[in-house]
């Protein structure tokens, strides 16, 4: 009977200066993400002051949690708004952007080039935060409404271009066969 041979155990290599520097960099980067979360949890248990905070609470108390859970309606309302915005906002923006992207992906669409230029031109210049706020509050009257979260996000130029590229990659033969089968543009879109 022959004796089994096993490969030698892996020994740890000595870290080079470059690898050590990379490890230190990623440890510091990880701390940049983890420390704010730890600090937030620490502040929630600290009863002394919100302005003078540290990683370890000076006065440990659960008053903040008692206050939050004393009125659970606020938390439930926040979750309701989040769920509504997430579901309805995503579906509505997806529908609007997909219809626009499909229309500008069709080579026989008359307004294809002007609309694509307008869409591209908006990526070059931004309206800015103040003008967007004024438009949403003063002219569209969206202050303190659900629509303030949904309407401004119905169109994202990058997403429209991404979807347009997807629709352009569909072979023309598939769309022609759908036309031969009697499908109109709406049915081909769906």
Tab-separated table of C-alpha atoms in Angstrom:
chain	number	residue	atom	x	y	z
A	1	UNK	CA	0.000	0.000	0.000
A	2	UNK	CA	1.368	3.336	-1.069
A	3	UNK	CA	1.501	6.208	1.360
A	4	UNK	CA	-0.721	9.173	0.394
A	5	UNK	CA	1.086	12.396	-0.287
A	6	UNK	CA	-0.530	15.710	0.347
A	7	UNK	CA	0.535	19.073	-0.976
A	8	UNK	CA	2.395	21.141	1.579
A	9	UNK	CA	0.347	23.477	3.714
A	10	UNK	CA	0.206	26.992	2.417
A	11	UNK	CA	2.391	29.304	4.348
A	12	UNK	CA	1.553	32.943	4.704
A	13	UNK	CA	3.501	35.195	2.443
A	14	UNK	CA	4.995	38.320	3.815
A	15	UNK	CA	3.048	41.409	2.801
A	16	UNK	CA	4.798	43.793	0.486
A	17	UNK	CA	4.678	47.536	1.091
A	18	UNK	CA	2.154	47.989	-1.703
A	19	UNK	CA	-0.150	45.290	-0.337
A	20	UNK	CA	0.147	46.707	3.176
A	21	UNK	CA	-0.737	50.154	1.858
A	22	UNK	CA	-3.748	48.699	0.058
A	23	UNK	CA	-4.916	46.922	3.214
A	24	UNK	CA	-4.600	50.122	5.235
A	25	UNK	CA	-6.463	52.089	2.550
A	26	UNK	CA	-9.388	49.636	2.478
A	27	UNK	CA	-9.534	49.443	6.278
A	28	UNK	CA	-9.788	53.251	6.440
A	29	UNK	CA	-12.371	53.253	3.653
A	30	UNK	CA	-14.417	50.647	5.520
A	31	UNK	CA	-14.268	52.764	8.669
A	32	UNK	CA	-15.645	55.715	6.694
A	33	UNK	CA	-18.758	53.639	6.017
A	34	UNK	CA	-19.092	51.882	9.376
A	35	UNK	CA	-18.317	54.713	11.810
A	36	UNK	CA	-21.289	56.930	10.865
A	37	UNK	CA	-23.645	54.000	11.452
A	38	UNK	CA	-22.075	53.261	14.844
A	39	UNK	CA	-22.218	56.971	15.702
A	40	UNK	CA	-25.906	57.120	14.745
A	41	UNK	CA	-26.719	54.160	16.975
A	42	UNK	CA	-24.671	55.676	19.795
A	43	UNK	CA	-26.502	59.014	19.509
A	44	UNK	CA	-29.837	57.224	19.694
A	45	UNK	CA	-28.882	55.802	23.106
A	46	UNK	CA	-27.234	59.005	24.387
A	47	UNK	CA	-29.444	61.097	26.638
A	48	UNK	CA	-27.074	63.968	27.293
A	49	UNK	CA	-26.972	66.058	24.116
A	50	UNK	CA	-27.226	65.637	20.401
A	51	UNK	CA	-24.653	68.332	19.705
A	52	UNK	CA	-21.846	66.829	21.809
A	53	UNK	CA	-21.766	63.236	20.673
A	54	UNK	CA	-19.212	60.458	20.967
A	55	UNK	CA	-18.965	56.813	20.021
A	56	UNK	CA	-19.727	55.750	23.578
A	57	UNK	CA	-22.899	57.264	25.096
A	58	UNK	CA	-22.233	59.422	28.187
A	59	UNK	CA	-25.715	58.881	29.605
A	60	UNK	CA	-27.373	55.656	28.440
A	61	UNK	CA	-31.127	56.049	27.977
A	62	UNK	CA	-33.933	54.638	25.835
A	63	UNK	CA	-35.951	57.876	25.770
A	64	UNK	CA	-35.533	58.337	22.021
A	65	UNK	CA	-36.965	54.896	21.315
A	66	UNK	CA	-39.804	55.430	23.798
A	67	UNK	CA	-40.704	58.664	22.023
A	68	UNK	CA	-40.621	57.061	18.570
A	69	UNK	CA	-42.651	54.012	19.546
A	70	UNK	CA	-45.129	56.065	21.590
A	71	UNK	CA	-46.698	57.199	18.299
A	72	UNK	CA	-46.346	54.261	15.890
A	73	UNK	CA	-48.605	56.022	13.399
A	74	UNK	CA	-45.729	58.242	12.296
A	75	UNK	CA	-43.516	55.275	11.514
A	76	UNK	CA	-46.317	53.456	9.718
A	77	UNK	CA	-47.115	56.602	7.711
A	78	UNK	CA	-43.458	56.839	6.720
A	79	UNK	CA	-43.483	53.239	5.541
A	80	UNK	CA	-46.734	53.880	3.659
A	81	UNK	CA	-45.205	56.848	1.823
A	82	UNK	CA	-42.065	54.867	1.055
A	83	UNK	CA	-44.026	51.889	-0.274
A	84	UNK	CA	-46.293	54.114	-2.375
A	85	UNK	CA	-43.386	56.037	-3.841
A	86	UNK	CA	-41.356	52.902	-4.470
A	87	UNK	CA	-44.109	50.974	-6.200
A	88	UNK	CA	-46.120	53.658	-7.991
A	89	UNK	CA	-43.122	55.890	-8.730
A	90	UNK	CA	-41.110	53.056	-10.212
A	91	UNK	CA	-43.946	51.684	-12.324
A	92	UNK	CA	-45.032	55.091	-13.630
A	93	UNK	CA	-41.515	56.260	-14.464
A	94	UNK	CA	-40.763	52.931	-16.127
A	95	UNK	CA	-43.903	53.216	-18.254
A	96	UNK	CA	-43.217	56.800	-19.359
A	97	UNK	CA	-39.530	56.265	-20.091
A	98	UNK	CA	-40.109	52.988	-21.944
A	99	UNK	CA	-42.770	54.527	-24.201
A	100	UNK	CA	-40.498	57.458	-24.997
A	101	UNK	CA	-37.496	55.192	-25.574
A	102	UNK	CA	-39.487	52.886	-27.857
A	103	UNK	CA	-40.746	55.776	-29.950
A	104	UNK	CA	-37.290	57.285	-30.524
A	105	UNK	CA	-35.817	53.856	-31.260
A	106	UNK	CA	-38.076	53.373	-34.293
A	107	UNK	CA	-36.357	54.476	-37.534
A	108	UNK	CA	-39.643	55.498	-39.182
A	109	UNK	CA	-40.710	57.868	-36.367
A	110	UNK	CA	-40.887	61.401	-37.803
A	111	UNK	CA	-39.774	63.269	-34.649
A	112	UNK	CA	-36.999	60.838	-33.795
A	113	UNK	CA	-34.035	63.140	-34.482
A	114	UNK	CA	-35.439	66.339	-32.924
A	115	UNK	CA	-36.558	64.528	-29.765
A	116	UNK	CA	-33.231	62.721	-29.445
A	117	UNK	CA	-31.414	66.046	-29.806
A	118	UNK	CA	-33.600	67.686	-27.155
A	119	UNK	CA	-33.032	64.726	-24.862
A	120	UNK	CA	-29.275	64.832	-25.409
A	121	UNK	CA	-29.164	68.613	-25.007
A	122	UNK	CA	-30.697	68.362	-21.526
A	123	UNK	CA	-27.741	66.245	-20.407
A	124	UNK	CA	-25.339	69.068	-21.248
A	125	UNK	CA	-26.975	71.721	-19.080
A	126	UNK	CA	-28.757	71.226	-15.790
A	127	UNK	CA	-31.450	73.562	-14.522
A	128	UNK	CA	-29.943	73.523	-11.054
A	129	UNK	CA	-31.384	72.870	-7.649
A	130	UNK	CA	-32.966	76.284	-7.031
A	131	UNK	CA	-34.748	76.469	-10.374
A	132	UNK	CA	-36.010	72.898	-9.977
A	133	UNK	CA	-37.337	73.733	-6.518
A	134	UNK	CA	-39.057	76.872	-7.795
A	135	UNK	CA	-40.594	74.989	-10.700
A	136	UNK	CA	-41.946	72.248	-8.429
A	137	UNK	CA	-43.297	74.527	-5.709
A	138	UNK	CA	-44.276	77.828	-7.327
A	139	UNK	CA	-45.463	76.761	-10.765
A	140	UNK	CA	-46.462	73.108	-10.407
A	141	UNK	CA	-47.697	73.515	-6.788
A	142	UNK	CA	-46.237	70.182	-5.690
A	143	UNK	CA	-45.191	71.216	-2.187
A	144	UNK	CA	-46.177	68.663	0.496
A	145	UNK	CA	-47.704	66.196	-1.968
A	146	UNK	CA	-46.837	62.690	-3.066
A	147	UNK	CA	-46.499	64.004	-6.602
A	148	UNK	CA	-43.456	66.028	-5.587
A	149	UNK	CA	-41.625	62.722	-5.291
A	150	UNK	CA	-43.053	61.125	-8.421
A	151	UNK	CA	-43.457	63.731	-11.195
A	152	UNK	CA	-39.889	65.100	-11.263
A	153	UNK	CA	-38.552	61.561	-11.611
A	154	UNK	CA	-40.793	60.440	-14.457
A	155	UNK	CA	-38.050	61.073	-16.973
A	156	UNK	CA	-34.389	60.265	-16.614
A	157	UNK	CA	-32.349	60.882	-19.749
A	158	UNK	CA	-29.801	58.181	-19.007
A	159	UNK	CA	-32.508	55.559	-18.513
A	160	UNK	CA	-34.267	56.614	-21.718
A	161	UNK	CA	-31.035	56.272	-23.714
A	162	UNK	CA	-30.373	52.899	-22.109
A	163	UNK	CA	-33.843	51.630	-23.016
A	164	UNK	CA	-33.608	53.114	-26.505
A	165	UNK	CA	-30.420	51.147	-27.061
A	166	UNK	CA	-32.176	47.986	-25.880
A	167	UNK	CA	-35.092	48.566	-28.265
A	168	UNK	CA	-32.681	49.277	-31.147
A	169	UNK	CA	-30.972	45.928	-30.534
A	170	UNK	CA	-34.202	44.020	-31.216
A	171	UNK	CA	-33.822	42.525	-34.705
A	172	UNK	CA	-35.952	44.244	-37.333
A	173	UNK	CA	-37.081	40.848	-38.603
A	174	UNK	CA	-38.976	40.202	-35.353
A	175	UNK	CA	-40.805	43.522	-35.648
A	176	UNK	CA	-41.561	42.866	-39.339
A	177	UNK	CA	-42.976	39.438	-38.522
A	178	UNK	CA	-45.174	41.049	-35.854
A	179	UNK	CA	-46.425	43.536	-38.472
A	180	UNK	CA	-47.188	40.695	-40.885
A	181	UNK	CA	-49.148	38.962	-38.119
A	182	UNK	CA	-51.270	42.113	-37.776
A	183	UNK	CA	-49.692	43.768	-34.726
A	184	UNK	CA	-49.855	47.545	-34.460
A	185	UNK	CA	-47.122	49.688	-32.842
A	186	UNK	CA	-48.671	49.423	-29.381
A	187	UNK	CA	-48.748	45.618	-29.566
A	188	UNK	CA	-45.153	45.525	-30.831
A	189	UNK	CA	-44.138	47.740	-27.922
A	190	UNK	CA	-45.762	45.434	-25.406
